[in-house]
Amino acid sequence: MKVFTQIQEIRTQRWQEPLLSWGLVPTMGYLHQGHLSLVQRARAENDRVGVSIFVNPTQFNDAKDLEGYPRNLERDLELLEIEGVDLVWTPTSEIVYPPLFQTYVEVEQITRVLEGAARPGHFRGVTTVVSTLFNVFQPHRAYFGQKDAQQVIVIKRMVEDLNFNTEIVIGATQREADGLAMSSRNVKLSPEARQQATCLHHALSQAKTAYEQGERDAHKLRRLMLDVISQASLARVDYVSIAHPTTLAELDTVADQALFSMAVFVDGVRLIDNMIIP
Ligand code: PAF
C-alpha cells in the first residue's frame, strides 16, 4: 500500500496502470466498519482501490466541531493495509486549499434543506472537496455510505450536472448490534448517551412498521418518530423529515418512494440516520 501526501505522487501512481479500473473511497478518517465495508466493495469491483483521508475544513461550519473531530491516522492506515488498499492520499489543508484558492462547487436547491439548513455551507465544502478528489484520482467508481443520505443525493446531482466520469456507488448503512448507525462521532457519546442513541433507529423502525401497516400520512409518521425520540431524556431533535428522495421536498403523503431522515443531538452529540421507503 502506497501512502502519499502530494497530488503529483497520487497522479503518477494512479496513471502507472492506465488500463486498470480504479475505485475511490473518500473518507475523513477515524475509520469504522461502515468505511471498511465500502473499501471491501471497492476492492471486489475494481482492479485498484484508492482511499483519501482528509478532515475537510470547508464542510465544518463550527470550528469546535472541526477541532474535536476524531483522528487516528496510524490506526486508519493499519486497517486499510489489511483490506488490501493500493493507494492512500493524506493531504494537508494547504495542499487541498492553497493560499490563492477561491473556487467552489455548489449544488443549489437540494443543499438548502435538512443538513444544509442546519449546517450552512456544509455541502459546498463537500462538493468542492469531492470534485478535487475526483480530479486527483479520476476514479471509475466512488463509494459513499447511505448513512449520509443527503450527501449521496447531492453528489449524484453534481456528478450528473457536471458530467463527472465517475460512477457513484452507495453502500448500505452499517449498524451496531442494537441498531445505532456506525459513525466516527459515536466515540463522543458517554455510556448513557450511547444507550439512548438507539432512539434514532427505534424511531425509524417504528415509522417503517406503521408504513407497512398502511399509514401513508407523512404528518402522522413524523409525529410518531418525534414521540419515540422524546422518550430519550438526553435527546434533542434537530429535524425529522419525510421527503422526496430526489427533490428533498417535504411530503404530505407517502405515495411512492420517500426518504425518512433525522438529525438528533444526544447529550450534545449530533447524530443522523435515515431509511428509504419502501
Ligand atoms: O462523508 C464524508 O466522510 C465526507 O463528507 C467526504 C465525502 C469524505 C468529503 O469530505
PDB file of C-alpha atoms and ligand atoms in Angstrom:
ATOM      1  CA  MET A   1       0.000   0.000   0.000  1.00  0.00           C
ATOM      2  CA  LYS A   2       1.377   3.390  -1.019  1.00  0.00           C
ATOM      3  CA  VAL A   3       0.607   6.424   1.135  1.00  0.00           C
ATOM      4  CA  PHE A   4       1.211   9.870  -0.339  1.00  0.00           C
ATOM      5  CA  THR A   5       0.564  13.479   0.603  1.00  0.00           C
ATOM      6  CA  GLN A   6       1.351  15.289  -2.651  1.00  0.00           C
ATOM      7  CA  ILE A   7      -1.113  15.414  -5.569  1.00  0.00           C
ATOM      8  CA  GLN A   8       1.594  14.617  -8.128  1.00  0.00           C
ATOM      9  CA  GLU A   9       2.564  11.425  -6.263  1.00  0.00           C
ATOM     10  CA  ILE A  10      -1.063  10.208  -6.392  1.00  0.00           C
ATOM     11  CA  ARG A  11      -1.381  11.064 -10.088  1.00  0.00           C
ATOM     12  CA  THR A  12       1.867   9.319 -11.008  1.00  0.00           C
ATOM     13  CA  GLN A  13       0.861   6.147  -9.162  1.00  0.00           C
ATOM     14  CA  ARG A  14      -2.706   6.162 -10.471  1.00  0.00           C
ATOM     15  CA  TRP A  15      -1.614   6.553 -14.118  1.00  0.00           C
ATOM     16  CA  GLN A  16       1.135   3.939 -13.961  1.00  0.00           C
ATOM     17  CA  GLU A  17      -1.586   1.417 -14.850  1.00  0.00           C
ATOM     18  CA  PRO A  18      -3.967   3.424 -17.037  1.00  0.00           C
ATOM     19  CA  LEU A  19      -5.939   0.436 -18.298  1.00  0.00           C
ATOM     20  CA  LEU A  20      -6.926  -0.815 -14.849  1.00  0.00           C
ATOM     21  CA  SER A  21     -10.167   0.210 -13.154  1.00  0.00           C
ATOM     22  CA  TRP A  22      -9.964   2.358 -10.018  1.00  0.00           C
ATOM     23  CA  GLY A  23     -12.387   2.640  -7.126  1.00  0.00           C
ATOM     24  CA  LEU A  24     -12.101   5.547  -4.681  1.00  0.00           C
ATOM     25  CA  VAL A  25     -13.406   5.652  -1.105  1.00  0.00           C
ATOM     26  CA  PRO A  26     -13.335   9.266   0.153  1.00  0.00           C
ATOM     27  CA  THR A  27     -13.125   9.484   3.961  1.00  0.00           C
ATOM     28  CA  MET A  28     -12.354  11.857   6.775  1.00  0.00           C
ATOM     29  CA  GLY A  29     -10.561   9.081   8.653  1.00  0.00           C
ATOM     30  CA  TYR A  30     -11.240   7.541  12.060  1.00  0.00           C
ATOM     31  CA  LEU A  31     -12.384   4.542  10.083  1.00  0.00           C
ATOM     32  CA  HIS A  32     -15.060   2.116  11.236  1.00  0.00           C
ATOM     33  CA  GLN A  33     -16.851  -0.872   9.726  1.00  0.00           C
ATOM     34  CA  GLY A  34     -19.002   1.486   7.626  1.00  0.00           C
ATOM     35  CA  HIS A  35     -15.907   2.745   5.782  1.00  0.00           C
ATOM     36  CA  LEU A  36     -14.343  -0.702   5.618  1.00  0.00           C
ATOM     37  CA  SER A  37     -17.457  -2.213   4.032  1.00  0.00           C
ATOM     38  CA  LEU A  38     -17.145   0.430   1.279  1.00  0.00           C
ATOM     39  CA  VAL A  39     -13.457  -0.415   0.861  1.00  0.00           C
ATOM     40  CA  GLN A  40     -14.308  -4.129   0.626  1.00  0.00           C
ATOM     41  CA  ARG A  41     -16.902  -3.425  -2.045  1.00  0.00           C
ATOM     42  CA  ALA A  42     -14.463  -1.203  -3.951  1.00  0.00           C
ATOM     43  CA  ARG A  43     -11.852  -3.993  -3.670  1.00  0.00           C
ATOM     44  CA  ALA A  44     -14.323  -6.505  -5.159  1.00  0.00           C
ATOM     45  CA  GLU A  45     -15.444  -4.245  -8.020  1.00  0.00           C
ATOM     46  CA  ASN A  46     -12.166  -2.639  -9.181  1.00  0.00           C
ATOM     47  CA  ASP A  47      -8.598  -3.602 -10.109  1.00  0.00           C
ATOM     48  CA  ARG A  48      -7.174  -0.895  -7.833  1.00  0.00           C
ATOM     49  CA  VAL A  49      -8.539   0.840  -4.741  1.00  0.00           C
ATOM     50  CA  GLY A  50      -7.680   4.339  -3.562  1.00  0.00           C
ATOM     51  CA  VAL A  51      -8.743   5.910  -0.257  1.00  0.00           C
ATOM     52  CA  SER A  52      -8.475   9.541   0.780  1.00  0.00           C
ATOM     53  CA  ILE A  53      -8.175  10.558   4.426  1.00  0.00           C
ATOM     54  CA  PHE A  54      -8.777  14.265   4.855  1.00  0.00           C
ATOM     55  CA  VAL A  55     -10.754  16.103   7.524  1.00  0.00           C
ATOM     56  CA  ASN A  56     -12.106  18.734   5.174  1.00  0.00           C
ATOM     57  CA  PRO A  57     -12.269  22.115   6.950  1.00  0.00           C
ATOM     58  CA  THR A  58     -14.666  23.747   4.459  1.00  0.00           C
ATOM     59  CA  GLN A  59     -17.515  21.359   5.301  1.00  0.00           C
ATOM     60  CA  PHE A  60     -17.471  22.269   9.003  1.00  0.00           C
ATOM     61  CA  ASN A  61     -19.418  25.382   9.916  1.00  0.00           C
ATOM     62  CA  ASP A  62     -18.364  25.081  13.546  1.00  0.00           C
ATOM     63  CA  ALA A  63     -14.664  25.478  14.381  1.00  0.00           C
ATOM     64  CA  LYS A  64     -15.049  23.461  17.606  1.00  0.00           C
ATOM     65  CA  ASP A  65     -16.635  20.580  15.698  1.00  0.00           C
ATOM     66  CA  LEU A  66     -13.670  20.584  13.264  1.00  0.00           C
ATOM     67  CA  GLU A  67     -11.122  20.741  16.063  1.00  0.00           C
ATOM     68  CA  GLY A  68     -12.842  17.950  18.021  1.00  0.00           C
ATOM     69  CA  TYR A  69     -13.295  15.641  15.025  1.00  0.00           C
ATOM     70  CA  PRO A  70     -11.686  12.297  15.985  1.00  0.00           C
ATOM     71  CA  ARG A  71      -8.448  11.385  14.232  1.00  0.00           C
ATOM     72  CA  ASN A  72      -6.141   8.340  14.278  1.00  0.00           C
ATOM     73  CA  LEU A  73      -4.113   8.131  11.078  1.00  0.00           C
ATOM     74  CA  GLU A  74      -1.824   5.319  12.226  1.00  0.00           C
ATOM     75  CA  ARG A  75      -4.741   3.012  13.025  1.00  0.00           C
ATOM     76  CA  ASP A  76      -6.576   4.003   9.818  1.00  0.00           C
ATOM     77  CA  LEU A  77      -3.539   3.044   7.722  1.00  0.00           C
ATOM     78  CA  GLU A  78      -3.227  -0.307   9.506  1.00  0.00           C
ATOM     79  CA  LEU A  79      -6.891  -1.082   8.756  1.00  0.00           C
ATOM     80  CA  LEU A  80      -6.547  -0.070   5.099  1.00  0.00           C
ATOM     81  CA  GLU A  81      -3.408  -2.180   4.679  1.00  0.00           C
ATOM     82  CA  ILE A  82      -5.345  -5.227   5.968  1.00  0.00           C
ATOM     83  CA  GLU A  83      -8.119  -4.506   3.427  1.00  0.00           C
ATOM     84  CA  GLY A  84      -5.592  -4.575   0.586  1.00  0.00           C
ATOM     85  CA  VAL A  85      -5.916  -0.916  -0.422  1.00  0.00           C
ATOM     86  CA  ASP A  86      -3.427   0.150  -3.112  1.00  0.00           C
ATOM     87  CA  LEU A  87      -3.138   3.908  -2.683  1.00  0.00           C
ATOM     88  CA  VAL A  88      -3.949   6.343   0.130  1.00  0.00           C
ATOM     89  CA  TRP A  89      -3.984  10.125  -0.142  1.00  0.00           C
ATOM     90  CA  THR A  90      -3.445  12.020   3.126  1.00  0.00           C
ATOM     91  CA  PRO A  91      -3.184  15.650   2.009  1.00  0.00           C
ATOM     92  CA  THR A  92      -2.748  18.649   4.285  1.00  0.00           C
ATOM     93  CA  SER A  93      -5.250  21.532   4.220  1.00  0.00           C
ATOM     94  CA  GLU A  94      -2.636  23.665   2.440  1.00  0.00           C
ATOM     95  CA  ILE A  95      -2.419  21.122  -0.394  1.00  0.00           C
ATOM     96  CA  VAL A  96      -6.186  20.943  -0.940  1.00  0.00           C
ATOM     97  CA  TYR A  97      -6.711  24.656  -0.290  1.00  0.00           C
ATOM     98  CA  PRO A  98      -3.523  26.505  -1.325  1.00  0.00           C
ATOM     99  CA  PRO A  99      -3.258  30.204  -0.411  1.00  0.00           C
ATOM    100  CA  LEU A 100      -4.861  31.551  -3.624  1.00  0.00           C
ATOM    101  CA  PHE A 101      -7.733  29.026  -3.551  1.00  0.00           C
ATOM    102  CA  GLN A 102     -11.094  30.628  -4.418  1.00  0.00           C
ATOM    103  CA  THR A 103     -13.085  28.122  -6.483  1.00  0.00           C
ATOM    104  CA  TYR A 104     -16.062  26.262  -5.012  1.00  0.00           C
ATOM    105  CA  VAL A 105     -18.600  23.807  -6.403  1.00  0.00           C
ATOM    106  CA  GLU A 106     -22.149  24.380  -5.237  1.00  0.00           C
ATOM    107  CA  VAL A 107     -25.288  22.354  -5.834  1.00  0.00           C
ATOM    108  CA  GLU A 108     -28.236  24.693  -5.294  1.00  0.00           C
ATOM    109  CA  GLN A 109     -31.803  23.860  -4.113  1.00  0.00           C
ATOM    110  CA  ILE A 110     -31.311  20.424  -2.548  1.00  0.00           C
ATOM    111  CA  THR A 111     -28.481  21.680  -0.322  1.00  0.00           C
ATOM    112  CA  ARG A 112     -30.666  24.307   1.358  1.00  0.00           C
ATOM    113  CA  VAL A 113     -32.803  21.914   3.378  1.00  0.00           C
ATOM    114  CA  LEU A 114     -32.203  19.309   6.116  1.00  0.00           C
ATOM    115  CA  GLU A 115     -28.441  19.038   6.768  1.00  0.00           C
ATOM    116  CA  GLY A 116     -27.846  22.084   4.562  1.00  0.00           C
ATOM    117  CA  ALA A 117     -30.267  24.227   6.595  1.00  0.00           C
ATOM    118  CA  ALA A 118     -28.766  23.027   9.866  1.00  0.00           C
ATOM    119  CA  ARG A 119     -25.160  23.372   8.667  1.00  0.00           C
ATOM    120  CA  PRO A 120     -24.911  26.307   6.223  1.00  0.00           C
ATOM    121  CA  GLY A 121     -22.035  25.891   3.758  1.00  0.00           C
ATOM    122  CA  HIS A 122     -21.574  22.210   4.627  1.00  0.00           C
ATOM    123  CA  PHE A 123     -22.457  20.798   1.209  1.00  0.00           C
ATOM    124  CA  ARG A 124     -20.483  23.482  -0.629  1.00  0.00           C
ATOM    125  CA  GLY A 125     -17.465  22.165   1.250  1.00  0.00           C
ATOM    126  CA  VAL A 126     -18.367  18.552   0.484  1.00  0.00           C
ATOM    127  CA  THR A 127     -18.943  19.044  -3.251  1.00  0.00           C
ATOM    128  CA  THR A 128     -15.813  21.152  -3.577  1.00  0.00           C
ATOM    129  CA  VAL A 129     -13.549  18.602  -1.909  1.00  0.00           C
ATOM    130  CA  VAL A 130     -15.196  15.663  -3.692  1.00  0.00           C
ATOM    131  CA  SER A 131     -14.579  17.455  -7.028  1.00  0.00           C
ATOM    132  CA  THR A 132     -10.925  17.824  -6.066  1.00  0.00           C
ATOM    133  CA  LEU A 133     -10.735  14.140  -5.091  1.00  0.00           C
ATOM    134  CA  PHE A 134     -12.329  13.092  -8.381  1.00  0.00           C
ATOM    135  CA  ASN A 135      -9.902  15.284 -10.333  1.00  0.00           C
ATOM    136  CA  VAL A 136      -6.868  13.938  -8.490  1.00  0.00           C
ATOM    137  CA  PHE A 137      -7.792  10.214  -8.627  1.00  0.00           C
ATOM    138  CA  GLN A 138     -10.043  10.180 -11.711  1.00  0.00           C
ATOM    139  CA  PRO A 139     -11.725   7.030 -10.361  1.00  0.00           C
ATOM    140  CA  HIS A 140     -14.088   4.852 -12.394  1.00  0.00           C
ATOM    141  CA  ARG A 141     -16.232   4.391  -9.291  1.00  0.00           C
ATOM    142  CA  ALA A 142     -16.530   6.263  -5.999  1.00  0.00           C
ATOM    143  CA  TYR A 143     -18.094   4.779  -2.874  1.00  0.00           C
ATOM    144  CA  PHE A 144     -20.255   6.612  -0.327  1.00  0.00           C
ATOM    145  CA  GLY A 145     -22.378   5.403   2.591  1.00  0.00           C
ATOM    146  CA  GLN A 146     -26.187   5.633   2.634  1.00  0.00           C
ATOM    147  CA  LYS A 147     -25.947   6.928   6.206  1.00  0.00           C
ATOM    148  CA  ASP A 148     -25.216  10.379   4.741  1.00  0.00           C
ATOM    149  CA  ALA A 149     -28.322  10.185   2.565  1.00  0.00           C
ATOM    150  CA  GLN A 150     -28.433  13.838   1.548  1.00  0.00           C
ATOM    151  CA  GLN A 151     -24.711  13.850   0.767  1.00  0.00           C
ATOM    152  CA  VAL A 152     -25.301  10.953  -1.618  1.00  0.00           C
ATOM    153  CA  ILE A 153     -28.193  12.768  -3.328  1.00  0.00           C
ATOM    154  CA  VAL A 154     -26.153  15.976  -3.628  1.00  0.00           C
ATOM    155  CA  ILE A 155     -23.058  14.223  -5.010  1.00  0.00           C
ATOM    156  CA  LYS A 156     -25.150  12.292  -7.547  1.00  0.00           C
ATOM    157  CA  ARG A 157     -26.716  15.592  -8.661  1.00  0.00           C
ATOM    158  CA  MET A 158     -23.258  17.186  -9.025  1.00  0.00           C
ATOM    159  CA  VAL A 159     -21.881  14.234 -10.997  1.00  0.00           C
ATOM    160  CA  GLU A 160     -24.848  14.301 -13.354  1.00  0.00           C
ATOM    161  CA  ASP A 161     -24.907  18.098 -13.743  1.00  0.00           C
ATOM    162  CA  LEU A 162     -21.154  18.483 -14.332  1.00  0.00           C
ATOM    163  CA  ASN A 163     -20.642  15.211 -16.249  1.00  0.00           C
ATOM    164  CA  PHE A 164     -18.002  13.730 -13.967  1.00  0.00           C
ATOM    165  CA  ASN A 165     -16.891  10.440 -15.496  1.00  0.00           C
ATOM    166  CA  THR A 166     -17.273   8.539 -12.207  1.00  0.00           C
ATOM    167  CA  GLU A 167     -19.986   6.094 -11.181  1.00  0.00           C
ATOM    168  CA  ILE A 168     -21.361   6.745  -7.681  1.00  0.00           C
ATOM    169  CA  VAL A 169     -21.840   3.542  -5.683  1.00  0.00           C
ATOM    170  CA  ILE A 170     -23.831   3.590  -2.441  1.00  0.00           C
ATOM    171  CA  GLY A 171     -23.133   1.178   0.416  1.00  0.00           C
ATOM    172  CA  ALA A 172     -25.799   0.252   2.995  1.00  0.00           C
ATOM    173  CA  THR A 173     -25.582   1.845   6.453  1.00  0.00           C
ATOM    174  CA  GLN A 174     -23.601  -0.383   8.812  1.00  0.00           C
ATOM    175  CA  ARG A 175     -25.138  -0.714  12.272  1.00  0.00           C
ATOM    176  CA  GLU A 176     -24.085  -1.781  15.759  1.00  0.00           C
ATOM    177  CA  ALA A 177     -25.913  -4.820  17.205  1.00  0.00           C
ATOM    178  CA  ASP A 178     -28.537  -2.543  18.828  1.00  0.00           C
ATOM    179  CA  GLY A 179     -29.233  -0.681  15.571  1.00  0.00           C
ATOM    180  CA  LEU A 180     -27.164   2.503  16.092  1.00  0.00           C
ATOM    181  CA  ALA A 181     -25.756   3.610  12.733  1.00  0.00           C
ATOM    182  CA  MET A 182     -21.955   3.439  12.745  1.00  0.00           C
ATOM    183  CA  SER A 183     -20.329   6.861  12.766  1.00  0.00           C
ATOM    184  CA  SER A 184     -16.957   8.328  13.697  1.00  0.00           C
ATOM    185  CA  ARG A 185     -18.891  10.619  16.049  1.00  0.00           C
ATOM    186  CA  ASN A 186     -20.252   7.721  18.165  1.00  0.00           C
ATOM    187  CA  VAL A 187     -16.973   7.690  20.093  1.00  0.00           C
ATOM    188  CA  LYS A 188     -18.001  11.028  21.636  1.00  0.00           C
ATOM    189  CA  LEU A 189     -21.081   9.527  23.343  1.00  0.00           C
ATOM    190  CA  SER A 190     -20.998   8.965  27.103  1.00  0.00           C
ATOM    191  CA  PRO A 191     -22.155   5.454  28.169  1.00  0.00           C
ATOM    192  CA  GLU A 192     -25.654   6.762  28.964  1.00  0.00           C
ATOM    193  CA  ALA A 193     -25.883   8.782  25.749  1.00  0.00           C
ATOM    194  CA  ARG A 194     -24.679   5.730  23.822  1.00  0.00           C
ATOM    195  CA  GLN A 195     -27.629   3.733  25.201  1.00  0.00           C
ATOM    196  CA  GLN A 196     -30.120   6.472  24.355  1.00  0.00           C
ATOM    197  CA  ALA A 197     -28.620   6.995  20.876  1.00  0.00           C
ATOM    198  CA  THR A 198     -30.614   3.985  19.673  1.00  0.00           C
ATOM    199  CA  CYS A 199     -33.679   6.274  19.699  1.00  0.00           C
ATOM    200  CA  LEU A 200     -32.957   7.292  16.091  1.00  0.00           C
ATOM    201  CA  HIS A 201     -33.070   3.717  14.855  1.00  0.00           C
ATOM    202  CA  HIS A 202     -36.120   2.940  17.000  1.00  0.00           C
ATOM    203  CA  ALA A 203     -37.977   5.948  15.589  1.00  0.00           C
ATOM    204  CA  LEU A 204     -37.205   4.886  12.009  1.00  0.00           C
ATOM    205  CA  SER A 205     -38.137   1.250  12.710  1.00  0.00           C
ATOM    206  CA  GLN A 206     -41.464   2.222  14.247  1.00  0.00           C
ATOM    207  CA  ALA A 207     -42.253   4.519  11.320  1.00  0.00           C
ATOM    208  CA  LYS A 208     -41.406   1.645   8.970  1.00  0.00           C
ATOM    209  CA  THR A 209     -43.782  -0.678  10.849  1.00  0.00           C
ATOM    210  CA  ALA A 210     -46.554   1.940  10.731  1.00  0.00           C
ATOM    211  CA  TYR A 211     -45.946   2.408   6.990  1.00  0.00           C
ATOM    212  CA  GLU A 212     -46.078  -1.360   6.445  1.00  0.00           C
ATOM    213  CA  GLN A 213     -49.356  -1.459   8.352  1.00  0.00           C
ATOM    214  CA  GLY A 214     -50.780   1.069   5.872  1.00  0.00           C
ATOM    215  CA  GLU A 215     -50.078   4.519   7.360  1.00  0.00           C
ATOM    216  CA  ARG A 216     -49.412   6.965   4.493  1.00  0.00           C
ATOM    217  CA  ASP A 217     -49.955  10.316   6.259  1.00  0.00           C
ATOM    218  CA  ALA A 218     -46.469  11.850   6.462  1.00  0.00           C
ATOM    219  CA  HIS A 219     -47.522  14.224   9.254  1.00  0.00           C
ATOM    220  CA  LYS A 220     -48.618  11.286  11.434  1.00  0.00           C
ATOM    221  CA  LEU A 221     -45.445   9.360  10.607  1.00  0.00           C
ATOM    222  CA  ARG A 222     -43.272  12.362  11.553  1.00  0.00           C
ATOM    223  CA  ARG A 223     -45.245  12.740  14.802  1.00  0.00           C
ATOM    224  CA  LEU A 224     -44.680   9.066  15.558  1.00  0.00           C
ATOM    225  CA  MET A 225     -40.896   9.434  15.107  1.00  0.00           C
ATOM    226  CA  LEU A 226     -40.839  12.576  17.274  1.00  0.00           C
ATOM    227  CA  ASP A 227     -42.769  10.753  20.019  1.00  0.00           C
ATOM    228  CA  VAL A 228     -40.289   7.876  20.036  1.00  0.00           C
ATOM    229  CA  ILE A 229     -37.316  10.248  20.244  1.00  0.00           C
ATOM    230  CA  SER A 230     -38.948  12.284  23.009  1.00  0.00           C
ATOM    231  CA  GLN A 231     -38.787   9.204  25.255  1.00  0.00           C
ATOM    232  CA  ALA A 232     -34.975   9.539  25.352  1.00  0.00           C
ATOM    233  CA  SER A 233     -34.275  12.148  28.025  1.00  0.00           C
ATOM    234  CA  LEU A 234     -30.872  13.179  26.560  1.00  0.00           C
ATOM    235  CA  ALA A 235     -32.196  13.598  23.001  1.00  0.00           C
ATOM    236  CA  ARG A 236     -32.964  16.946  21.350  1.00  0.00           C
ATOM    237  CA  VAL A 237     -34.378  16.826  17.820  1.00  0.00           C
ATOM    238  CA  ASP A 238     -32.729  18.986  15.164  1.00  0.00           C
ATOM    239  CA  TYR A 239     -35.080  17.822  12.396  1.00  0.00           C
ATOM    240  CA  VAL A 240     -37.268  14.880  11.454  1.00  0.00           C
ATOM    241  CA  SER A 241     -38.145  14.708   7.781  1.00  0.00           C
ATOM    242  CA  ILE A 242     -40.104  12.677   5.271  1.00  0.00           C
ATOM    243  CA  ALA A 243     -39.072  13.969   1.881  1.00  0.00           C
ATOM    244  CA  HIS A 244     -38.997  13.101  -1.795  1.00  0.00           C
ATOM    245  CA  PRO A 245     -35.755  11.160  -2.361  1.00  0.00           C
ATOM    246  CA  THR A 246     -34.596  13.296  -5.306  1.00  0.00           C
ATOM    247  CA  THR A 247     -36.006  16.795  -4.759  1.00  0.00           C
ATOM    248  CA  LEU A 248     -35.979  16.569  -0.945  1.00  0.00           C
ATOM    249  CA  ALA A 249     -39.324  18.401  -0.858  1.00  0.00           C
ATOM    250  CA  GLU A 250     -41.248  17.554   2.334  1.00  0.00           C
ATOM    251  CA  LEU A 251     -44.176  15.201   1.650  1.00  0.00           C
ATOM    252  CA  ASP A 252     -47.764  15.288   2.909  1.00  0.00           C
ATOM    253  CA  THR A 253     -48.401  11.706   1.813  1.00  0.00           C
ATOM    254  CA  VAL A 254     -46.021   8.796   1.352  1.00  0.00           C
ATOM    255  CA  ALA A 255     -47.355   7.690  -2.007  1.00  0.00           C
ATOM    256  CA  ASP A 256     -44.230   6.472  -3.765  1.00  0.00           C
ATOM    257  CA  GLN A 257     -40.614   6.442  -2.562  1.00  0.00           C
ATOM    258  CA  ALA A 258     -39.717   8.595   0.441  1.00  0.00           C
ATOM    259  CA  LEU A 259     -36.578   9.420   2.401  1.00  0.00           C
ATOM    260  CA  PHE A 260     -37.207   9.311   6.153  1.00  0.00           C
ATOM    261  CA  SER A 261     -34.325  11.150   7.840  1.00  0.00           C
ATOM    262  CA  MET A 262     -33.436  12.839  11.072  1.00  0.00           C
ATOM    263  CA  ALA A 263     -30.727  14.656  12.996  1.00  0.00           C
ATOM    264  CA  VAL A 264     -30.806  14.412  16.781  1.00  0.00           C
ATOM    265  CA  PHE A 265     -28.445  15.772  19.418  1.00  0.00           C
ATOM    266  CA  VAL A 266     -27.933  13.084  22.048  1.00  0.00           C
ATOM    267  CA  ASP A 267     -26.288  14.705  25.049  1.00  0.00           C
ATOM    268  CA  GLY A 268     -24.848  17.320  22.676  1.00  0.00           C
ATOM    269  CA  VAL A 269     -23.521  14.853  20.056  1.00  0.00           C
ATOM    270  CA  ARG A 270     -25.238  15.365  16.703  1.00  0.00           C
ATOM    271  CA  LEU A 271     -26.284  12.054  15.123  1.00  0.00           C
ATOM    272  CA  ILE A 272     -28.059  11.410  11.822  1.00  0.00           C
ATOM    273  CA  ASP A 273     -29.885   8.395  10.428  1.00  0.00           C
ATOM    274  CA  ASN A 274     -32.310   7.611   7.610  1.00  0.00           C
ATOM    275  CA  MET A 275     -34.156   4.991   5.615  1.00  0.00           C
ATOM    276  CA  ILE A 276     -35.700   4.875   2.167  1.00  0.00           C
ATOM    277  CA  ILE A 277     -39.290   3.614   1.972  1.00  0.00           C
ATOM    278  CA  PRO A 278     -40.473   1.216   0.609  1.00  0.00           C
TER     279      PRO A 278
HETATM  280  O1  PAF B   1     -18.648  11.527   4.151  1.00  0.00           O
HETATM  281  C1  PAF B   1     -17.545  12.001   4.435  1.00  0.00           C
HETATM  282  O2  PAF B   1     -16.756  11.445   5.210  1.00  0.00           O
HETATM  283  C2  PAF B   1     -17.132  13.339   3.835  1.00  0.00           C
HETATM  284  O3  PAF B   1     -18.221  14.194   3.713  1.00  0.00           O
HETATM  285  C3  PAF B   1     -16.401  13.195   2.489  1.00  0.00           C
HETATM  286  C4  PAF B   1     -17.304  12.605   1.424  1.00  0.00           C
HETATM  287  C5  PAF B   1     -15.166  12.310   2.667  1.00  0.00           C
HETATM  288  C6  PAF B   1     -15.938  14.562   1.996  1.00  0.00           C
HETATM  289  O4  PAF B   1     -15.086  15.171   2.894  1.00  0.00           O
END
